[in-house]
Amino acid sequence: MSATTENSGDPIADLLPTFAMPLTPRWNVFGRSVSPVPLKAGITFLLIVAALQIPQQLGKSDVNLFSEVLCLAIAAMGVNLLTGFNGQISVGHGAFYGIGAYTSFLLVADHEWSFPMAALAAAVVSFVVGLLVGLPALRIKGLYLAIVTLALAALFPQIVIRFADVTGGTSGMQITKQETPTVYDFNRPPSDSGLQPDQWRFYVIFVVAMVCLLLVRNLVRSRVGRALVATRDNETAAEVVGVALARYKVLTFGISAMLAGIGGAMQVFLNGSVNPSQFGIDLSITILVAVVVGGAATIVGPLVGAFFIEMLPTWLPTDTPQASPVLFGLSLVLLMRVAPGGVVGLARRTWSRLSPKINGPRPGGAPPPMPDDAVTA
Amino acid sequence: MSEFLQFVFLGLGKGAVYASLALALVIVFRTTGVVNFAQGQMALFSTYLTWTLWDNGLPVVLALVISMVISFVGGAAIERFFVRPVGGAHDNPLAVVIVTIGLYLTFGALALWLWGTNAKTFEPLFGTGAVKIVGASIDYQTIGSLVVLAVEVVLLWLLLQRTKIGLGMRAVASNTEAAALVGVPVGRMLMIGWGLAAAIGAVAGTLAIDTALSGELMLVPLIYAFAAATLGGFDSPLGAVVGGLIVGLTAELSAAYIDAIGQDLRMLPAFVLIIAVLLIRPQGLFGRTTVSRV
């Protein structure tokens, strides 16, 4: 395979051999070399059609569960960008999720903003706070950053409680029927749509999630994305080839916080309520775990991981409910041994085993390339 | 004055608990380079063990000793079977974080499963009495905690500096490969490190008990212990103790005298301390700076 990006003007693609590989290697479908583009488009199309059927086919509580999955997935996409692609470990994105949730809730409930504007504001606020947290994070690396962000996650609910006169304190807040119509209707379907509230909410959140997914995908596959991955793998080397480390790392922190904030805003859209106990350490851990379970540094990993995490409790046997979190914790510990690449990594590995030969035998018996682009590998 | 002294005593009492847990964190970090997010929940689990033994009629000290032994074995087993297979903390920090988070969830859930949500009555280790000093009262528990902490540090120092096992542990901490080459059983040293930390955690958990034992016992102390270890230097046992006491004092005094913090924002001093130390003096007060070749 020869490099297709010779002297493209992109310093990293030119200098690092890994990233100079063609960005869309051909897929191996049972021994035949196939261009992945139509195949991927087809699969994506089918999945989207299937997802759009969810509100039509399932009951109200299941639709809401899927909406929860999407909210978590949006936040996990943010953490994936930061932790998976850029290597900055965050155990604190629950705080940004909470910032997004409270910002949108307060703007809708107290200031009667329309929800789209409130969500936009939530995204901006969490982006800015993310930048601010990202600044000190420049000097704090690896496990230490995990500690700082964990402390942030523990701090956030206390801040909410401290400013109880604005935030409603420990008991949280809820939009009820007594509110003015503009507020109460913020997450009701338009009257001429013929949709139930849960269906309408799912569709809105689904569209937002897909937009976020596209954003992350395009970002990761651009030169910015290659810069992020290069920074993660070897900071010094990345800086030497011309990556503006500080700018990229802080910006990544901001964008990932923004995505978490959007997730929080969507959660408000779904539930119409906020409570500080939702946004503590547990949420932060859940978001990070969703990334890892799905597959860190893969595009669809956060979505898959969020799905598994939300669904797992419903699959486990219910006769001893206390046992399921124990199983969950243990399986997380074992996951790092069995499938460090998460569900997506496992699927890729299985795939490349099932269809072993691609593009003829490779010199030195090197394993066939993963059936996805080089950036995400 | 007596009011101020009262808060100082309170801070020292809490600080002793944070220091104890920080000591456990430091032991693990020194030997294996892992920041163990599960240390608090492991300590919680050990404390429940102590409670169960005590509840079945054993004297509390004996219960604690047995629980420490079990914790030691458990900690060593966790290192061997769960942590080591994942690989070094330096190569793949995310995997290590996830494994210890998995352990955090497991032990929290296990404790909930086995002992339920109801708080268990558990007398403080050193009773509920207090001594009056200059108008302020200092609990027996606080005095006892400080004594226990001092004993822990001395024993740990003796172990690390005066025994062959300690020498091996230090060798592994400073250069694992070189240690392996001169015949130090590296794996055993790592297991001893985790075991020791778990046993120290069992003490920390028992010291943390105010009047009752519940699942939230170690959540707040864990964050403060992180602050303490960061402040003292993650590779320094002495630093963990000094850091723990400073963090305890800072937390209590700032909650008492700074209105903006009060009882609600108790996590703020810990958070600010962690960030400030990492930015200004990343190696902590007593830690060693690491120089790495690139």
XYZ file of C-alpha atoms in Angstrom, chain A residues 83-84 87 89 91 133 135-137 139-140 142-152 154-155 158-163 236 281-282 285 288-289 291-292 296 320 322-323 325-326 328-337 340, chain B residues 29 33-35 37 81-82 85-86 89 92-99 101-106 109-110 112-113 219-220 222-223 226-227 230 234 259-268 270-271 274-275 278-280 282 294:
110
model
C -9.886 10.780 26.344
C -9.986 8.373 23.421
C -5.449 10.957 25.649
C -8.417 11.220 30.836
C -13.505 11.354 35.140
C -10.755 23.776 32.938
C -6.121 25.535 30.634
C -4.743 24.092 33.878
C -5.162 20.634 32.347
C 0.131 21.096 32.712
C -1.568 18.136 34.346
C -2.369 11.238 32.734
C -3.556 9.913 36.053
C -3.217 13.313 37.723
C -5.736 14.759 35.298
C -8.054 11.897 36.201
C -7.755 12.932 39.862
C -8.437 16.601 39.138
C -11.483 15.818 37.039
C -12.758 13.386 39.672
C -12.537 16.183 42.233
C -14.411 18.425 39.799
C -17.410 15.669 43.311
C -17.455 19.457 43.538
C -21.963 20.987 46.011
C -21.832 24.146 43.893
C -25.429 23.527 42.858
C -26.462 23.098 46.484
C -24.454 26.136 47.573
C -26.396 28.381 45.184
C 6.986 15.516 21.898
C -19.283 11.202 40.418
C -21.533 8.344 39.319
C -17.941 7.485 35.741
C -16.268 7.451 30.796
C -17.290 3.816 31.102
C -16.695 5.360 26.043
C -14.520 2.443 27.065
C -12.357 4.373 22.954
C -31.232 -10.515 42.864
C -28.192 -6.117 44.094
C -26.005 -8.552 42.198
C -24.009 -3.745 39.782
C -21.442 -6.174 41.182
C -21.200 -4.803 36.036
C -18.135 -3.672 37.986
C -16.443 -7.032 37.609
C -17.123 -7.214 33.901
C -15.592 -3.765 33.521
C -12.437 -5.007 35.232
C -12.340 -8.060 32.985
C -13.198 -6.067 29.854
C -9.782 -4.417 29.916
C -8.225 -7.885 29.655
C -9.442 -3.455 25.645
C 1.509 4.403 43.599
C 2.596 3.561 39.550
C -1.162 3.076 39.728
C -3.534 5.657 41.177
C -9.550 4.954 42.537
C -5.381 -11.184 39.032
C -6.986 -7.889 38.030
C -2.693 -8.360 33.461
C -3.732 -4.940 32.157
C 0.124 2.452 34.230
C -1.930 2.654 29.144
C -3.222 4.927 31.898
C -6.811 4.718 30.648
C -6.953 0.936 31.083
C -5.616 1.271 34.623
C -8.146 3.979 35.453
C -10.948 1.812 34.101
C -9.839 -1.243 36.057
C -13.019 2.301 38.542
C -14.400 -1.167 37.888
C -13.087 -2.238 41.296
C -14.580 0.912 42.827
C -17.990 -0.032 41.446
C -17.580 -3.692 42.388
C -21.980 -2.678 45.032
C -20.728 -5.740 46.891
C -24.386 -2.755 49.401
C -25.410 -6.276 48.470
C -16.563 8.689 49.259
C -15.580 12.096 50.625
C -11.215 9.440 49.000
C -11.229 12.863 47.334
C -6.224 12.339 46.729
C -5.712 15.967 47.691
C -1.055 15.203 45.745
C 2.391 10.860 45.426
C -18.677 31.980 54.718
C -18.570 31.475 50.949
C -17.465 27.877 51.519
C -19.446 26.949 54.606
C -20.808 23.461 55.042
C -22.003 23.148 51.454
C -18.840 23.687 49.423
C -16.566 21.444 51.459
C -15.109 19.885 48.337
C -13.811 23.237 47.098
C -9.681 19.926 48.170
C -10.231 20.795 44.520
C -5.127 19.636 44.038
C -5.071 22.049 41.116
C -0.223 20.279 40.422
C 0.311 23.639 38.770
C 2.836 25.151 41.144
C 3.623 19.014 40.672
C 12.225 11.858 25.413
